[in-house]
Amino acid sequence: MEYQTDVTVHSQVQITNQDNTTTKGRNYTVDAFRLLGAFCIVILHIPSFGDIPGNTITVINELCRWAVPFFFLVGGYYFEIGFRSKPEMTFLRRIKSLLSIFFTSNLVYLVFTLLRRTEPIAILLNTATFLIGTHDHLWFIGSMIFGYIFLWFMLEINAVKLLPYIAAAVLLIVLLTGGYAHFFLPDNVNFRFSRQLMSIPFLITGYLFSRYNLIDRLKLWQGIILVLLGVALQALEQNLIFKYSHNPAVSDLLFGSFLYAAGMFILALKVPMPKNNLITKLGQEYSLIIYLYHPIVISIYFNLVIPHAKNKGQIALILSPIIVFLITLGGVVILRKYFIGLYRLLTGLPWRKVRILSPASR
């Protein structure tokens, strides 16, 4: 999506898609999938679903695991479109946007954490903070920054032919240090390293899909098969992890998750949605800011609302993903309409006015 006027602020900043257009026009289906993906991420971060059985919660979480990889895939896909014609500007604009978002969101969560007094400031201000952020979910932005820098470097040294092998190798490393680590480190799995690398195989895959026009070579049914295969394989992998490690936690990424996300990515690009509508507009404008700030809404909801729900506590817990999502969405829409200055600040727009010099301009 192109940057427009200051009033038309884009929370998307389009880290996943600064253009989201091709010569054929905008892909509105991708925008709709973005909003669905944001909702899935909210579900993954809900701490309690009340009396819903654990197995059911595990299935729900597994069905939502496509979302984060999907954003990486879309980012790589549209990055190639911009890089094809304006490589330096495309790369610098992405990095500048991501850095501004990372700085602003980290500052917000630093203040939020200090106000809650959950962590001493000395613990928050360390090396890991500058890589993964002051809140757990901000690893996504740091990983994206690292992934774009890595992809840009590989393109600069003309190593395009190596990208498929690199993507496969990094994916294997991510699996072995992430989800599969439960097999040999059942009680002590730290996802920081795997998360930092996670964007690389997906950004590369999205990039290659665009570069070699793979979408036109694929059929819709192939995307559906990938989704079904990915969901089934992901469930099998998760069951094996639980069987051998007795760890009920759903892993960040499994190989089935890769197939599942790739299938959803193909569906988003193959299923036509010719007209812009409310869903696509919301996905286009607000999916990123929902991702960034929904944990604050979750914290407020579970600390202030749930304790006072009394007899309706179970209903409030079961419906918590929908309620949190709608509150977050409504809040950012109101912010953008009535408090544009604060909205701009939360989306990192002021920092993006800082000029980044390219090597050629120095």
Coordinates of C-alpha atoms in Angstrom, one line a residue:
M1 CA 0.0 0.0 0.0
E2 CA 1.4 3.4 -0.9
Y3 CA 1.9 6.0 1.7
Q4 CA -0.8 8.6 1.5
T5 CA -1.4 11.8 3.4
D6 CA -0.6 12.3 7.1
V7 CA -4.3 12.1 7.9
T8 CA -4.6 8.8 6.2
V9 CA -2.2 7.2 8.6
H10 CA -1.4 3.5 7.9
S11 CA -1.0 1.4 11.0
Q12 CA 0.1 -1.4 8.6
V13 CA 3.1 0.7 7.7
Q14 CA 3.0 -2.2 5.4
I15 CA 5.8 -4.2 7.0
T16 CA 4.1 -7.1 5.3
N17 CA 3.1 -5.3 2.2
Q18 CA 4.1 -1.7 1.5
D19 CA 2.4 -1.9 -1.9
N20 CA 0.1 -4.8 -1.8
T21 CA -0.5 -4.0 -5.5
T22 CA 0.6 -5.5 -8.7
T23 CA 0.0 -4.3 -12.3
K24 CA -3.3 -6.1 -12.0
G25 CA -4.4 -4.0 -9.0
R26 CA -4.7 -4.6 -5.2
N27 CA -5.3 -8.0 -3.8
Y28 CA -8.1 -7.5 -1.4
T29 CA -8.1 -11.2 -0.4
V30 CA -4.7 -10.7 1.3
D31 CA -6.2 -7.8 3.3
A32 CA -9.1 -10.0 4.5
F33 CA -6.6 -12.8 5.5
R34 CA -4.6 -10.1 7.4
L35 CA -7.6 -9.3 9.6
L36 CA -8.3 -13.1 10.1
G37 CA -4.6 -13.5 10.9
A38 CA -4.7 -10.7 13.5
F39 CA -7.7 -12.4 15.2
C40 CA -5.9 -15.8 15.2
I41 CA -2.9 -14.1 16.9
V42 CA -5.2 -12.7 19.6
I43 CA -6.5 -16.2 20.2
L44 CA -3.0 -17.6 20.6
H45 CA -2.3 -15.0 23.3
I46 CA -5.4 -15.5 25.4
P47 CA -4.2 -16.9 28.8
S48 CA -7.4 -18.8 29.7
F49 CA -10.6 -20.1 28.0
G50 CA -12.4 -21.1 31.2
D51 CA -14.0 -24.5 31.2
I52 CA -13.1 -25.4 27.6
P53 CA -11.2 -28.7 27.7
G54 CA -7.5 -28.5 27.2
N55 CA -7.5 -30.7 24.1
T56 CA -10.0 -28.4 22.4
I57 CA -7.9 -25.4 23.2
T58 CA -4.9 -27.2 21.7
V59 CA -6.8 -27.8 18.5
I60 CA -7.9 -24.1 18.4
N61 CA -4.4 -23.0 18.9
E62 CA -3.1 -25.3 16.2
L63 CA -5.6 -23.9 13.7
C64 CA -4.3 -20.4 14.4
R65 CA -0.6 -21.2 13.9
W66 CA -0.7 -20.2 10.2
A67 CA -1.0 -16.5 11.1
V68 CA 2.5 -15.3 11.9
P69 CA 4.3 -17.3 9.1
F70 CA 1.6 -15.9 6.7
F71 CA 2.6 -12.3 7.5
F72 CA 6.2 -13.2 6.8
L73 CA 5.3 -14.9 3.5
V74 CA 3.3 -11.9 2.3
G75 CA 6.1 -9.6 3.3
G76 CA 8.6 -11.4 1.2
Y77 CA 6.2 -11.6 -1.7
Y78 CA 5.5 -7.9 -2.0
F79 CA 9.1 -7.0 -1.1
E80 CA 10.2 -8.7 -4.3
I81 CA 7.7 -6.6 -6.3
G82 CA 9.1 -3.4 -5.0
F83 CA 12.7 -4.6 -5.0
R84 CA 12.4 -5.5 -8.7
S85 CA 12.1 -1.9 -9.8
K86 CA 13.5 0.1 -6.8
P87 CA 15.7 -2.1 -4.8
E88 CA 17.5 0.4 -2.5
M89 CA 14.4 2.5 -1.8
T90 CA 12.3 -0.6 -1.1
F91 CA 14.8 -2.1 1.4
L92 CA 15.4 1.2 3.2
R93 CA 11.8 2.0 3.5
R94 CA 11.0 -1.4 5.0
I95 CA 13.8 -1.1 7.5
K96 CA 13.0 2.4 8.4
S97 CA 9.3 1.5 9.0
L98 CA 10.2 -1.6 11.0
L99 CA 12.7 0.2 13.2
S100 CA 10.3 3.0 14.0
I101 CA 7.6 0.5 14.9
F102 CA 10.0 -1.5 17.0
F103 CA 11.3 1.5 18.9
T104 CA 7.8 2.9 19.6
S105 CA 6.2 -0.4 20.6
N106 CA 9.1 -1.2 22.9
L107 CA 8.8 2.2 24.5
V108 CA 5.1 1.7 25.1
Y109 CA 5.5 -1.7 26.6
L110 CA 8.4 -0.5 28.8
V111 CA 6.2 2.1 30.3
F112 CA 3.2 -0.4 30.5
T113 CA 5.4 -3.0 32.3
L114 CA 6.8 -0.4 34.7
L115 CA 3.3 0.9 35.5
R116 CA 2.2 -2.7 36.3
R117 CA 5.4 -3.2 38.3
T118 CA 5.8 -6.7 37.0
E119 CA 9.5 -6.5 36.1
P120 CA 12.4 -4.3 37.4
I121 CA 13.7 -1.9 34.8
A122 CA 17.2 -3.5 35.1
I123 CA 15.8 -6.8 33.8
L124 CA 14.0 -5.2 30.9
L125 CA 16.9 -3.1 29.7
N126 CA 19.3 -5.8 28.5
T127 CA 20.7 -7.2 25.2
A128 CA 17.7 -9.4 24.6
T129 CA 15.4 -6.4 24.8
F130 CA 17.1 -4.8 21.8
L131 CA 16.6 -8.0 19.8
I132 CA 13.2 -9.4 20.8
G133 CA 11.6 -6.4 22.6
T134 CA 10.2 -5.5 26.0
H135 CA 7.2 -7.8 25.5
D136 CA 7.2 -11.4 24.3
H137 CA 5.2 -10.8 21.1
L138 CA 7.5 -8.1 19.8
W139 CA 9.9 -10.8 18.7
F140 CA 8.0 -10.7 15.4
I141 CA 9.2 -7.2 14.5
G142 CA 12.8 -7.9 15.5
S143 CA 12.8 -11.1 13.5
M144 CA 11.3 -9.3 10.5
I145 CA 14.1 -6.7 10.6
F146 CA 16.8 -9.4 10.8
G147 CA 15.1 -11.3 8.0
Y148 CA 14.9 -8.4 5.6
I149 CA 18.6 -7.5 6.3
F150 CA 19.6 -11.1 5.6
L151 CA 17.5 -11.3 2.4
W152 CA 18.9 -7.9 1.2
F153 CA 22.4 -9.1 1.8
M154 CA 21.9 -12.3 -0.2
L155 CA 20.4 -10.3 -3.1
E156 CA 23.3 -7.8 -3.0
I157 CA 25.8 -10.6 -3.4
N158 CA 23.7 -12.2 -6.2
A159 CA 23.0 -15.4 -4.3
V160 CA 19.5 -15.8 -5.6
K161 CA 20.1 -19.4 -6.7
L162 CA 21.2 -20.2 -3.1
L163 CA 18.0 -18.9 -1.5
P164 CA 15.9 -22.1 -1.7
Y165 CA 18.7 -24.1 0.0
I166 CA 19.2 -21.4 2.6
A167 CA 15.5 -21.3 3.3
A168 CA 15.4 -25.1 3.8
A169 CA 18.5 -25.0 6.0
V170 CA 17.3 -22.2 8.2
L171 CA 13.9 -23.8 8.5
L172 CA 15.5 -26.9 9.8
I173 CA 17.5 -24.9 12.3
V174 CA 14.4 -23.1 13.4
L175 CA 12.6 -26.5 13.9
L176 CA 15.5 -28.1 15.8
T177 CA 15.9 -25.2 18.1
G178 CA 12.2 -24.5 18.5
G179 CA 9.3 -27.0 18.2
Y180 CA 11.5 -30.1 17.8
A181 CA 13.7 -29.1 20.7
H182 CA 10.9 -30.5 23.0
F183 CA 12.1 -34.0 22.0
F184 CA 15.6 -33.6 23.6
L185 CA 15.1 -30.5 25.9
P186 CA 11.6 -31.2 27.2
D187 CA 11.8 -28.9 30.2
N188 CA 14.0 -26.2 29.0
V189 CA 13.1 -24.9 25.5
N190 CA 14.0 -21.3 24.8
F191 CA 12.4 -20.0 21.6
R192 CA 14.4 -16.8 21.3
F193 CA 17.0 -18.1 18.8
S194 CA 14.4 -19.9 16.6
R195 CA 12.1 -16.9 16.7
Q196 CA 14.9 -14.6 15.6
L197 CA 15.6 -16.7 12.6
M198 CA 12.0 -17.7 11.8
S199 CA 11.3 -14.9 9.3
I200 CA 14.1 -15.9 7.0
P201 CA 12.6 -19.1 5.4
F202 CA 9.2 -17.5 5.0
L203 CA 10.5 -14.2 3.6
I204 CA 12.6 -16.1 1.1
T205 CA 9.7 -18.3 0.2
G206 CA 7.4 -15.4 -0.4
Y207 CA 10.2 -13.6 -2.4
L208 CA 10.7 -16.6 -4.6
F209 CA 6.9 -17.1 -5.2
S210 CA 6.9 -13.5 -6.6
R211 CA 10.2 -13.7 -8.5
Y212 CA 9.3 -16.9 -10.4
N213 CA 5.6 -16.2 -10.6
L214 CA 4.8 -19.5 -8.9
I215 CA 1.2 -18.4 -8.0
D216 CA 0.2 -18.5 -11.7
R217 CA 1.6 -22.1 -11.9
L218 CA -0.4 -23.3 -9.0
K219 CA -4.1 -24.3 -8.7
L220 CA -6.5 -23.4 -6.0
W221 CA -7.0 -27.1 -5.1
Q222 CA -3.2 -27.4 -4.4
G223 CA -3.5 -24.6 -1.8
I224 CA -6.4 -26.4 -0.2
I225 CA -4.4 -29.7 -0.1
L226 CA -1.5 -27.9 1.5
V227 CA -3.7 -26.5 4.2
L228 CA -5.3 -29.8 5.0
L229 CA -2.0 -31.6 4.9
G230 CA -0.3 -29.0 7.0
V231 CA -3.1 -29.1 9.7
A232 CA -3.0 -32.9 9.8
L233 CA 0.8 -33.0 10.0
Q234 CA 1.0 -30.3 12.6
A235 CA -1.5 -32.2 14.8
L236 CA 0.6 -35.4 14.4
E237 CA 3.8 -33.5 15.3
Q238 CA 2.2 -31.9 18.3
N239 CA 0.9 -35.2 19.6
L240 CA 4.4 -36.8 19.2
I241 CA 5.9 -33.9 21.1
F242 CA 3.4 -34.4 23.9
K243 CA 3.9 -38.2 23.9
Y244 CA 7.7 -38.1 24.2
S245 CA 8.2 -34.9 26.2
H246 CA 4.9 -34.7 28.1
N247 CA 4.9 -31.0 27.3
P248 CA 1.3 -29.8 26.6
A249 CA 2.5 -26.4 25.2
V250 CA 1.8 -25.8 21.5
S251 CA 5.0 -25.1 19.7
D252 CA 5.7 -21.9 17.8
L253 CA 6.4 -23.6 14.5
L254 CA 6.4 -27.1 13.2
F255 CA 6.9 -28.4 9.7
G256 CA 3.2 -28.8 9.4
S257 CA 2.8 -25.1 10.3
F258 CA 5.0 -24.3 7.4
L259 CA 2.8 -26.2 5.0
Y260 CA -0.3 -24.8 6.6
A261 CA 0.9 -21.2 6.2
A262 CA 2.0 -21.8 2.6
G263 CA -1.4 -23.2 1.8
M264 CA -3.2 -20.2 3.3
F265 CA -0.8 -17.9 1.4
I266 CA -1.7 -19.6 -1.9
L267 CA -5.4 -19.3 -1.1
A268 CA -5.0 -15.6 -0.3
L269 CA -3.4 -15.0 -3.7
K270 CA -5.6 -17.4 -5.7
V271 CA -9.1 -16.6 -4.3
P272 CA -10.4 -13.5 -6.0
M273 CA -12.1 -10.7 -4.1
P274 CA -12.7 -8.0 -6.7
K275 CA -14.1 -5.3 -4.5
N276 CA -12.8 -3.5 -1.4
N277 CA -15.1 -3.9 1.6
L278 CA -15.2 -3.3 5.3
I279 CA -13.3 -6.5 6.1
T280 CA -10.5 -5.8 3.6
K281 CA -10.3 -2.2 4.7
L282 CA -9.9 -3.2 8.3
G283 CA -7.3 -5.8 7.4
Q284 CA -5.4 -3.3 5.3
E285 CA -5.4 -0.5 7.9
Y286 CA -5.4 -2.1 11.3
S287 CA -4.0 -5.7 11.4
L288 CA -0.5 -4.6 12.4
I289 CA -1.6 -2.2 15.2
I290 CA -3.9 -4.9 16.5
Y291 CA -1.0 -7.2 16.7
L292 CA 1.2 -4.6 18.4
Y293 CA -1.2 -3.6 21.2
H294 CA -3.7 -6.4 21.8
P295 CA -1.7 -7.7 24.8
I296 CA -2.4 -4.5 26.6
V297 CA -6.1 -5.1 26.1
I298 CA -5.7 -8.7 27.2
S299 CA -4.0 -7.6 30.4
I300 CA -6.7 -5.0 31.2
Y301 CA -9.5 -7.5 30.4
F302 CA -8.2 -10.3 32.5
N303 CA -7.1 -8.1 35.4
L304 CA -10.1 -5.7 35.6
V305 CA -13.0 -7.3 33.8
I306 CA -12.8 -11.0 34.5
P307 CA -12.5 -10.7 38.3
H308 CA -15.7 -8.7 38.4
A309 CA -17.7 -10.9 35.9
K310 CA -19.0 -13.0 38.8
N311 CA -21.7 -15.5 37.5
K312 CA -20.9 -14.7 33.9
G313 CA -17.2 -15.3 34.4
Q314 CA -17.1 -18.5 32.3
I315 CA -18.9 -16.7 29.4
A316 CA -16.5 -13.8 29.6
L317 CA -13.6 -16.3 29.4
I318 CA -15.0 -18.3 26.6
L319 CA -15.8 -15.2 24.5
S320 CA -12.5 -13.4 25.5
P321 CA -10.8 -13.7 22.1
I322 CA -13.7 -12.1 20.3
I323 CA -14.2 -9.4 23.0
V324 CA -10.5 -8.6 23.2
F325 CA -10.3 -8.4 19.4
L326 CA -13.3 -6.2 19.0
I327 CA -12.2 -3.9 21.8
T328 CA -8.7 -3.6 20.3
L329 CA -10.1 -3.0 16.8
G330 CA -12.6 -0.4 18.1
G331 CA -10.0 1.3 20.1
V332 CA -7.5 1.8 17.2
V333 CA -10.3 2.9 14.9
I334 CA -11.4 5.6 17.5
L335 CA -7.7 6.6 18.0
R336 CA -7.2 7.1 14.3
K337 CA -10.4 9.1 13.9
Y338 CA -10.3 11.3 17.0
F339 CA -6.8 11.2 18.3
I340 CA -4.7 11.2 15.2
G341 CA -1.5 12.5 17.0
L342 CA -1.5 9.6 19.5
Y343 CA -2.3 7.2 16.7
R344 CA 0.6 8.4 14.7
L345 CA 2.9 8.1 17.7
L346 CA 1.8 4.5 18.4
T347 CA 2.4 3.5 14.8
G348 CA 5.9 5.0 14.8
L349 CA 5.2 7.5 12.1
P350 CA 7.1 10.5 13.7
W351 CA 10.3 8.5 13.8
R352 CA 10.0 7.6 10.1
K353 CA 10.7 11.2 9.2
V354 CA 14.3 10.7 10.2
R355 CA 16.3 10.3 7.1
I356 CA 18.3 7.2 6.4
L357 CA 21.2 7.8 4.0
S358 CA 22.0 5.1 1.5
P359 CA 25.7 4.3 0.8
A360 CA 25.4 6.0 -2.6
S361 CA 24.1 9.2 -1.0
R362 CA 26.9 9.6 1.5

